[in-house]
XYZ file of C-alpha atoms in Angstrom:
523
model
C 9.162 5.058 32.109
C 9.040 3.028 28.751
C 12.356 1.092 28.120
C 12.233 1.069 24.542
C 10.037 2.660 21.761
C 7.808 0.634 19.232
C 7.753 1.631 16.139
C 4.655 1.023 13.750
C 4.870 1.272 9.687
C 2.295 1.400 7.942
C 2.329 0.736 3.840
C -0.691 2.420 2.246
C -0.764 0.959 -1.686
C -3.124 0.354 -4.041
C -1.960 0.009 -8.243
C -3.437 2.767 -10.959
C -7.009 1.995 -10.751
C -8.587 5.321 -12.186
C -11.287 3.979 -14.322
C -12.847 6.466 -16.136
C -16.271 4.159 -16.262
C -17.901 4.913 -12.808
C -19.114 1.130 -11.068
C -16.015 -0.495 -12.158
C -14.416 -3.015 -10.208
C -11.272 -1.037 -9.909
C -13.551 2.307 -8.911
C -14.489 -0.275 -6.058
C -10.949 -1.279 -4.881
C -10.355 3.009 -4.035
C -13.338 3.733 -2.786
C -13.726 0.761 -0.140
C -10.247 1.526 0.634
C -10.514 4.801 0.557
C -13.569 4.501 2.686
C -12.582 1.718 5.177
C -9.252 2.748 5.580
C -7.406 6.348 4.489
C -10.201 8.210 5.474
C -10.335 5.872 9.191
C -6.756 6.459 9.817
C -6.738 9.734 9.096
C -9.355 10.885 11.140
C -7.983 8.600 13.808
C -4.591 10.358 13.787
C -6.137 13.443 14.186
C -7.761 12.977 17.274
C -4.908 11.190 18.491
C -2.401 13.849 17.970
C -5.456 16.844 19.497
C -5.291 14.169 23.233
C -3.429 16.029 24.804
C -2.517 12.832 27.344
C -1.524 10.824 23.415
C 1.402 10.746 21.632
C 0.883 9.139 18.565
C 3.486 8.766 15.967
C 3.297 6.237 12.863
C 5.471 5.879 9.969
C 3.198 5.776 6.824
C 4.522 4.666 3.169
C 1.948 6.640 0.400
C 2.758 4.710 -2.925
C 3.405 6.688 -5.353
C 0.098 5.136 -7.412
C -2.360 5.764 -4.019
C -0.789 9.216 -4.982
C -1.782 9.504 -7.632
C -5.225 8.126 -6.730
C -6.494 10.579 -3.884
C -4.906 13.636 -5.987
C -7.530 12.984 -8.700
C -10.142 15.465 -8.258
C -12.438 13.886 -11.205
C -11.959 10.826 -9.702
C -12.536 11.512 -6.525
C -15.810 13.828 -7.159
C -17.383 9.924 -7.654
C -16.673 8.821 -4.013
C -19.826 10.789 -2.179
C -22.243 9.462 -4.841
C -20.669 6.208 -4.681
C -21.438 6.041 -0.856
C -24.486 7.277 -1.134
C -25.268 4.468 -3.224
C -24.188 2.123 -0.848
C -26.649 3.683 1.997
C -29.273 3.176 -0.346
C -28.505 -0.636 -0.813
C -28.245 -1.207 2.937
C -31.276 -0.092 3.319
C -32.431 -3.391 1.912
C -30.207 -5.550 4.370
C -32.527 -8.571 5.890
C -33.966 -6.493 9.746
C -32.562 -8.679 11.666
C -29.563 -6.807 11.042
C -30.345 -3.802 11.471
C -27.741 -2.942 14.739
C -25.339 -3.269 12.413
C -27.139 -1.812 9.613
C -28.129 1.505 11.352
C -24.302 1.196 12.604
C -22.827 1.064 9.195
C -24.808 3.654 7.754
C -23.647 6.154 10.198
C -20.273 5.222 8.758
C -21.079 5.939 5.263
C -22.491 9.227 6.054
C -19.881 10.446 8.533
C -17.518 9.593 5.305
C -18.705 11.525 3.002
C -19.259 14.391 5.823
C -15.359 14.068 6.071
C -14.931 14.095 2.615
C -16.862 16.960 1.954
C -15.723 18.724 4.724
C -11.740 18.517 3.016
C -12.328 18.990 -0.558
C -13.039 15.310 -1.588
C -8.325 16.123 -0.646
C -6.227 14.239 1.710
C -3.235 14.914 0.899
C -3.343 18.272 3.198
C -4.140 16.164 6.381
C -1.547 13.691 5.710
C 1.028 16.971 5.090
C -0.319 18.652 8.259
C 0.433 15.506 10.202
C 4.088 14.904 9.118
C 4.464 18.800 10.410
C 2.915 18.499 13.412
C 5.818 15.429 14.208
C 2.501 12.795 13.733
C 3.503 11.063 11.021
C 6.927 10.214 8.860
C 5.522 10.007 5.514
C 8.041 7.703 3.141
C 7.379 6.670 -0.244
C 7.617 3.616 -2.801
C 8.905 3.029 -5.493
C 6.485 4.414 -8.694
C 4.509 1.577 -9.407
C 5.241 -1.023 -6.933
C 7.741 -2.785 -9.538
C 9.683 -5.616 -7.499
C 13.007 -4.044 -7.608
C 14.946 -7.653 -7.430
C 13.327 -8.700 -10.673
C 14.061 -5.288 -11.987
C 17.564 -5.749 -11.204
C 19.030 -6.808 -14.875
C 18.322 -3.392 -16.079
C 19.548 -0.952 -13.194
C 18.248 1.958 -14.998
C 14.767 0.463 -14.202
C 15.088 0.440 -10.906
C 16.435 4.016 -11.149
C 13.320 5.183 -12.849
C 10.762 3.354 -10.448
C 12.581 5.013 -7.596
C 12.988 9.118 -8.628
C 9.589 9.092 -10.574
C 8.572 8.031 -6.970
C 10.260 10.708 -5.090
C 9.686 13.327 -7.650
C 5.991 12.595 -7.375
C 6.023 12.293 -3.144
C 7.485 15.545 -3.230
C 5.337 16.830 -5.752
C 2.043 16.505 -4.431
C 3.302 16.248 -0.194
C 5.965 18.870 -0.884
C 8.874 17.640 0.667
C 11.284 15.335 -0.333
C 10.645 11.418 1.258
C 13.907 10.245 2.603
C 12.300 6.977 3.579
C 10.605 4.176 1.405
C 9.119 0.990 1.978
C 10.742 -1.201 -0.665
C 7.840 -2.875 -2.692
C 6.942 -6.247 -0.932
C 10.215 -5.401 1.309
C 12.238 -7.011 -0.981
C 16.183 -6.057 -1.528
C 18.999 -7.588 -3.615
C 22.675 -6.747 -2.681
C 23.877 -3.667 -4.409
C 20.103 -2.439 -3.883
C 21.523 0.225 -1.159
C 23.878 2.415 -3.350
C 21.566 3.249 -6.022
C 19.187 4.140 -3.265
C 21.710 6.319 -1.344
C 22.172 7.656 -5.177
C 18.353 8.514 -4.951
C 19.066 10.211 -1.820
C 17.231 7.372 0.540
C 18.522 7.123 3.645
C 16.335 4.503 5.569
C 14.362 1.789 4.134
C 13.105 -1.374 6.123
C 13.011 -5.618 5.550
C 11.926 -8.768 7.039
C 13.312 -9.981 9.934
C 15.268 -12.456 8.013
C 16.780 -9.103 6.067
C 19.249 -8.090 9.067
C 19.628 -11.469 10.822
C 21.089 -12.788 7.685
C 23.332 -9.895 7.542
C 26.995 -9.891 7.592
C 28.281 -9.692 9.905
C 25.339 -10.436 11.926
C 24.305 -7.663 13.591
C 24.437 -7.342 17.382
C 21.622 -6.171 18.311
C 19.203 -8.687 15.890
C 16.083 -7.118 14.821
C 15.995 -4.151 17.924
C 18.142 -1.839 16.696
C 18.495 0.309 12.989
C 22.122 -0.836 10.505
C 23.967 0.783 7.964
C 24.341 -0.708 4.828
C 28.060 -0.008 2.798
C 26.302 2.485 1.084
C 25.153 4.558 3.832
C 21.181 3.239 3.702
C 19.673 2.546 7.717
C 17.583 -0.463 7.773
C 14.900 -1.552 10.434
C 13.897 -4.885 10.985
C 10.333 -6.601 11.032
C 10.205 -7.923 15.058
C 7.364 -11.046 13.866
C 6.362 -11.011 17.592
C 5.085 -7.341 17.828
C 3.003 -8.240 14.299
C 1.678 -11.546 14.763
C -0.649 -10.559 16.991
C -2.080 -8.305 14.835
C -1.961 -9.110 11.617
C -2.959 -12.835 11.735
C -6.235 -14.041 10.856
C -6.141 -17.686 12.278
C -3.502 -16.892 15.379
C -4.639 -12.950 15.929
C -6.719 -10.491 17.150
C -8.570 -10.381 13.661
C -9.702 -13.568 13.609
C -11.841 -13.081 16.919
C -15.390 -14.253 16.604
C -16.697 -10.723 17.826
C -14.875 -8.614 14.738
C -16.518 -8.186 11.469
C -16.525 -11.052 9.107
C -14.877 -9.941 5.701
C -15.745 -12.538 3.841
C -20.052 -11.988 3.927
C -20.873 -9.051 2.067
C -24.517 -7.463 0.788
C -23.265 -7.922 -2.494
C -23.375 -11.878 -2.696
C -26.928 -11.570 -1.272
C -29.018 -9.061 -2.546
C -30.796 -9.991 -6.078
C -28.905 -9.350 -9.175
C -31.770 -7.006 -10.999
C -31.551 -4.940 -7.730
C -27.786 -4.413 -8.613
C -28.322 -4.472 -12.286
C -30.403 -1.067 -11.638
C -27.613 0.081 -9.361
C -25.797 0.148 -12.042
C -23.506 -3.049 -10.593
C -23.216 -5.560 -13.949
C -21.387 -8.534 -12.074
C -21.824 -9.686 -8.363
C -18.879 -8.539 -6.161
C -18.506 -7.321 -2.592
C -19.662 -3.682 -1.974
C -18.584 -3.303 1.058
C -21.668 -3.847 2.878
C -21.058 -6.285 5.541
C -23.045 -7.088 8.527
C -22.227 -10.743 9.869
C -19.369 -11.239 12.832
C -16.462 -14.094 12.418
C -18.497 -15.861 14.699
C -15.804 -18.902 14.844
C -12.899 -20.068 12.526
C -14.260 -22.957 11.250
C -17.948 -21.703 11.011
C -19.139 -21.706 7.556
C -19.984 -18.081 5.181
C -24.146 -19.693 5.748
C -24.154 -19.915 9.606
C -22.353 -16.213 10.510
C -24.144 -14.709 12.670
C -24.780 -10.757 13.349
C -22.036 -8.702 13.871
C -22.590 -6.619 17.239
C -20.716 -3.045 17.362
C -20.466 -2.530 20.852
C -19.515 -6.090 21.631
C -16.424 -5.707 19.170
C -15.799 -1.814 20.709
C -15.455 -3.749 24.045
C -12.635 -6.155 22.555
C -10.821 -3.673 20.979
C -10.067 -2.347 24.569
C -9.118 -5.406 25.563
C -6.995 -6.294 22.780
C -5.392 -2.975 22.446
C -4.804 -3.727 26.115
C -2.994 -7.202 25.742
C -1.023 -5.912 22.942
C 0.886 -3.380 24.701
C 1.205 -5.467 27.595
C 3.025 -7.851 25.397
C 5.402 -4.575 24.072
C 5.948 -3.629 27.020
C 7.284 -6.668 28.870
C 9.146 -6.981 25.356
C 11.057 -4.029 25.844
C 12.101 -4.715 29.715
C 13.258 -8.157 28.858
C 15.595 -6.441 25.805
C 16.274 -3.683 28.225
C 18.032 -5.989 31.035
C 20.046 -8.060 28.305
C 21.627 -4.846 25.504
C 23.027 -1.829 26.341
C 21.017 0.285 23.989
C 17.722 1.120 24.699
C 15.688 -1.463 21.876
C 13.195 -0.801 19.400
C 10.396 -2.982 17.706
C 9.205 -2.260 14.452
C 6.278 -3.609 13.564
C 5.685 -3.037 9.624
C 2.015 -3.931 8.393
C -0.121 -3.159 4.767
C -1.713 -0.212 5.993
C -5.384 -2.029 4.778
C -5.312 -4.135 7.347
C -6.578 -1.790 9.383
C -10.308 -1.242 8.303
C -10.329 -3.331 5.120
C -9.108 -6.758 6.408
C -9.669 -5.772 10.008
C -13.043 -3.621 9.980
C -11.490 -2.315 13.607
C -8.697 -2.178 13.038
C -8.629 1.820 13.234
C -9.855 1.543 16.342
C -7.125 -1.009 18.071
C -4.337 1.758 16.998
C -6.481 4.404 18.672
C -6.505 2.339 21.623
C -3.082 1.623 21.502
C -2.126 5.731 21.412
C -4.680 6.230 23.867
C -3.401 3.672 26.002
C 0.113 3.769 25.787
C 1.541 5.916 27.897
C -0.404 4.228 31.147
C 0.998 1.090 29.494
C 4.487 1.846 29.701
C 5.229 1.657 26.181
C 6.808 4.884 24.050
C 5.898 5.129 20.461
C 8.354 6.755 17.583
C 8.844 6.504 13.867
C 11.155 5.836 11.652
C 12.845 9.298 10.661
C 12.722 9.916 14.817
C 15.002 7.052 15.912
C 17.507 8.085 13.137
C 17.763 11.505 14.011
C 19.006 10.642 17.957
C 22.074 10.449 15.731
C 23.192 6.964 17.679
C 25.862 5.111 16.023
C 24.900 2.132 13.696
C 26.717 -1.174 13.364
C 27.630 -1.256 9.642
C 26.217 -4.819 8.348
C 25.348 -6.160 4.558
C 21.355 -6.371 4.680
C 20.643 -10.364 3.339
C 18.477 -10.356 -0.222
C 15.339 -11.188 0.848
C 11.470 -9.953 1.084
C 8.344 -10.170 3.235
C 6.600 -12.203 1.306
C 5.481 -15.911 1.601
C 8.588 -17.836 1.481
C 10.583 -14.863 2.671
C 12.158 -15.085 -0.700
C 11.306 -13.837 -4.361
C 9.618 -17.533 -5.070
C 5.789 -15.247 -5.188
C 6.564 -13.509 -7.809
C 8.624 -15.803 -9.915
C 7.536 -18.830 -10.621
C 5.469 -20.880 -13.300
C 2.191 -18.340 -13.331
C 4.048 -15.238 -13.767
C 8.040 -16.005 -14.804
C 6.811 -15.249 -18.052
C 6.331 -11.728 -17.296
C 9.755 -10.677 -16.565
C 11.554 -11.310 -19.694
C 9.039 -8.778 -20.860
C 9.684 -6.355 -18.453
C 13.654 -6.563 -19.061
C 13.211 -6.270 -23.048
C 10.971 -3.995 -22.927
C 13.627 -1.583 -20.176
C 16.872 -2.893 -22.053
C 14.102 -1.187 -25.228
C 13.713 2.454 -23.392
C 17.415 2.797 -21.977
C 18.734 2.393 -25.668
C 15.918 4.703 -26.914
C 16.336 7.384 -24.145
C 20.167 7.163 -25.575
C 19.677 7.762 -28.481
C 17.757 10.454 -28.200
C 14.570 12.112 -30.411
C 14.333 14.811 -32.653
C 11.149 16.610 -32.004
C 8.520 17.633 -29.975
C 6.271 15.338 -30.165
C 8.934 12.360 -30.226
C 9.716 13.331 -26.671
C 5.785 13.117 -25.730
C 5.530 9.583 -27.148
C 8.955 8.616 -25.328
C 7.146 10.314 -22.176
C 3.828 8.007 -22.609
C 6.488 5.272 -22.894
C 8.106 5.204 -19.832
C 4.517 5.392 -18.465
C 3.587 2.277 -19.420
C 6.451 0.708 -19.027
C 5.938 0.948 -15.265
C 2.805 0.470 -15.041
C 3.117 -2.780 -16.542
C 6.435 -3.276 -13.641
C 3.389 -3.423 -11.451
C 4.323 -6.220 -8.914
C 0.472 -6.139 -8.086
C -0.011 -7.941 -11.323
C 2.167 -10.648 -10.713
C 0.806 -11.123 -7.023
C -2.527 -11.657 -8.598
C -1.384 -14.116 -11.444
C 0.392 -16.154 -8.703
C -2.410 -15.956 -6.459
C -5.084 -17.319 -8.541
C -7.688 -14.305 -7.901
C -8.608 -11.884 -10.814
C -6.227 -13.348 -13.466
C -8.186 -12.307 -16.788
C -7.656 -8.590 -14.886
C -4.003 -8.382 -14.366
C -3.208 -10.736 -17.542
C -4.729 -7.773 -19.209
C -3.467 -5.007 -17.455
C 0.010 -5.951 -17.622
C -0.515 -6.613 -22.312
C -2.395 -3.291 -22.344
C 0.481 -1.991 -20.963
C 3.136 -3.577 -22.790
C 1.168 -3.249 -26.288
C 1.148 0.299 -25.608
C 4.941 0.880 -24.727
C 5.606 -0.852 -27.616
C 3.501 1.301 -30.393
C 4.211 4.127 -28.089
C 8.762 3.548 -29.341
C 7.870 2.116 -32.724
C 6.790 5.165 -33.232
C 9.557 6.840 -31.949
C 12.070 4.629 -33.416
C 10.545 4.833 -37.414
C 9.747 8.697 -37.118
C 5.673 7.160 -37.425
C 2.411 9.672 -36.906
C 0.331 8.283 -33.819
C -3.759 8.598 -34.443
C -4.098 12.209 -31.737
C -7.576 10.404 -30.592
C -5.432 7.226 -29.642
C -2.839 9.012 -28.258
C -5.059 11.716 -26.058
C -7.258 8.413 -25.160
C -4.056 6.621 -23.685
C -2.622 9.761 -21.872
C -6.365 10.711 -20.006
C -6.139 6.668 -19.239
C -2.778 6.431 -17.955
C -1.632 10.037 -16.987
C -0.465 9.811 -13.662
C 3.104 10.941 -13.031
C 2.774 14.152 -15.208
C 6.084 15.269 -14.482
C 7.602 11.888 -15.671
C 11.579 12.865 -17.046
C 12.076 9.865 -19.704
C 15.892 10.330 -19.346
C 15.894 8.673 -15.990
C 16.336 5.640 -18.042
C 19.745 6.982 -19.293
C 22.238 4.448 -19.150
C 23.828 4.690 -15.376
C 27.368 5.809 -14.877
C 29.816 3.229 -12.713
C 29.692 3.324 -9.104
């Protein structure tokens, strides 16, 4: 008999990287995540749900920008040809990697078959899993805006939330009750705005609960209720570290597939150019294994799929044994069934850690025998247990635990730009517009403002990776915002060809309502 419950929570998100250009870097981001993470995740959950001995439960956050990509028929029509191109390039791999290449070729073919079988649309499959009780689908802020840095204009936070809720309901058929706050970032008073929008629960990093006032009686092992009426769950570090840490956790094991060594770095440039790939970059074609923590990329050995499959079974058993022991210890010391909440970025499973989806499948398969019961956040709250009222602590799950990763000398400049644009949007909405064409301009301005607020670009600026792309994206959306807003203010006509091109490129959130930026009444 289980002493408590384990709630796995995955956050599936990509920035709005839609590109009309086949073979672009942005397209690769989405298609690799689709092939390695989202398709295997859906398939794994469907298989687990069909197993009468398993009881899979998972909370899954699907960000509004990811939903926009998943529902984009034109974009998704290019996915199977993209897979076929990868299969052609894989055929040129060194014969020494034949076993790994054959295994990957089979997976690429299976991905194409599964995608064709569902008509290129995963969303009905996610909906069916929620209706079956397997998934608890939650939302995120519209463009993953870092809400504590938008708080100076509460209407900007409000627009991020209500746009997300509307998108979720339109595409998944049900209004979300839960939300993954971007980067699990919380500020004092956010709960009242969440409750006003109809959001009832979320989760924070552990210190968001442990530093709450008063200190929660059960620590992170039970949800709390904020003064604004929102339930918050806390991350249990002991239940996440073995999974996400590449240095201390399972993904760093020598038999698992190496993430950083990719055929895109090894093939001749002329072959890549012939395939329409104009710059060297990872192609999602990885044939090496981790080998060792201190092993250089040049010394990585060939990936052996069967060895990795055996190790997944062992690691799943070890993880469950650790959770069962922790639950037993907690049950002996607290007067309610303990809850372990283990949140992760969804792309850890399949993209960063190739064997991750198989690991989850093994957890659900071995869970009953190991005495570990799975649940999801909505199911926990549905039991009606009394919750302690506490004020959550401002926090995030980013490096340092607060806001410094998104507010530092590499990216602080954009915060002032967000604030200036947000205030201008609120002012213009409050004054209204004089025609349908101005309403159209103002609606598109709202999309551009939301896109400029994506925390992904701030993250990239701080991480120092594709910084030119991130800076270009921020400036592009802000430039378009100000051009659209200036047209509304001055009544100047915009070239129809330019407007149509912008609406096509940044056409997410078709039901966006500019009135969401109207000044909020006092609480």
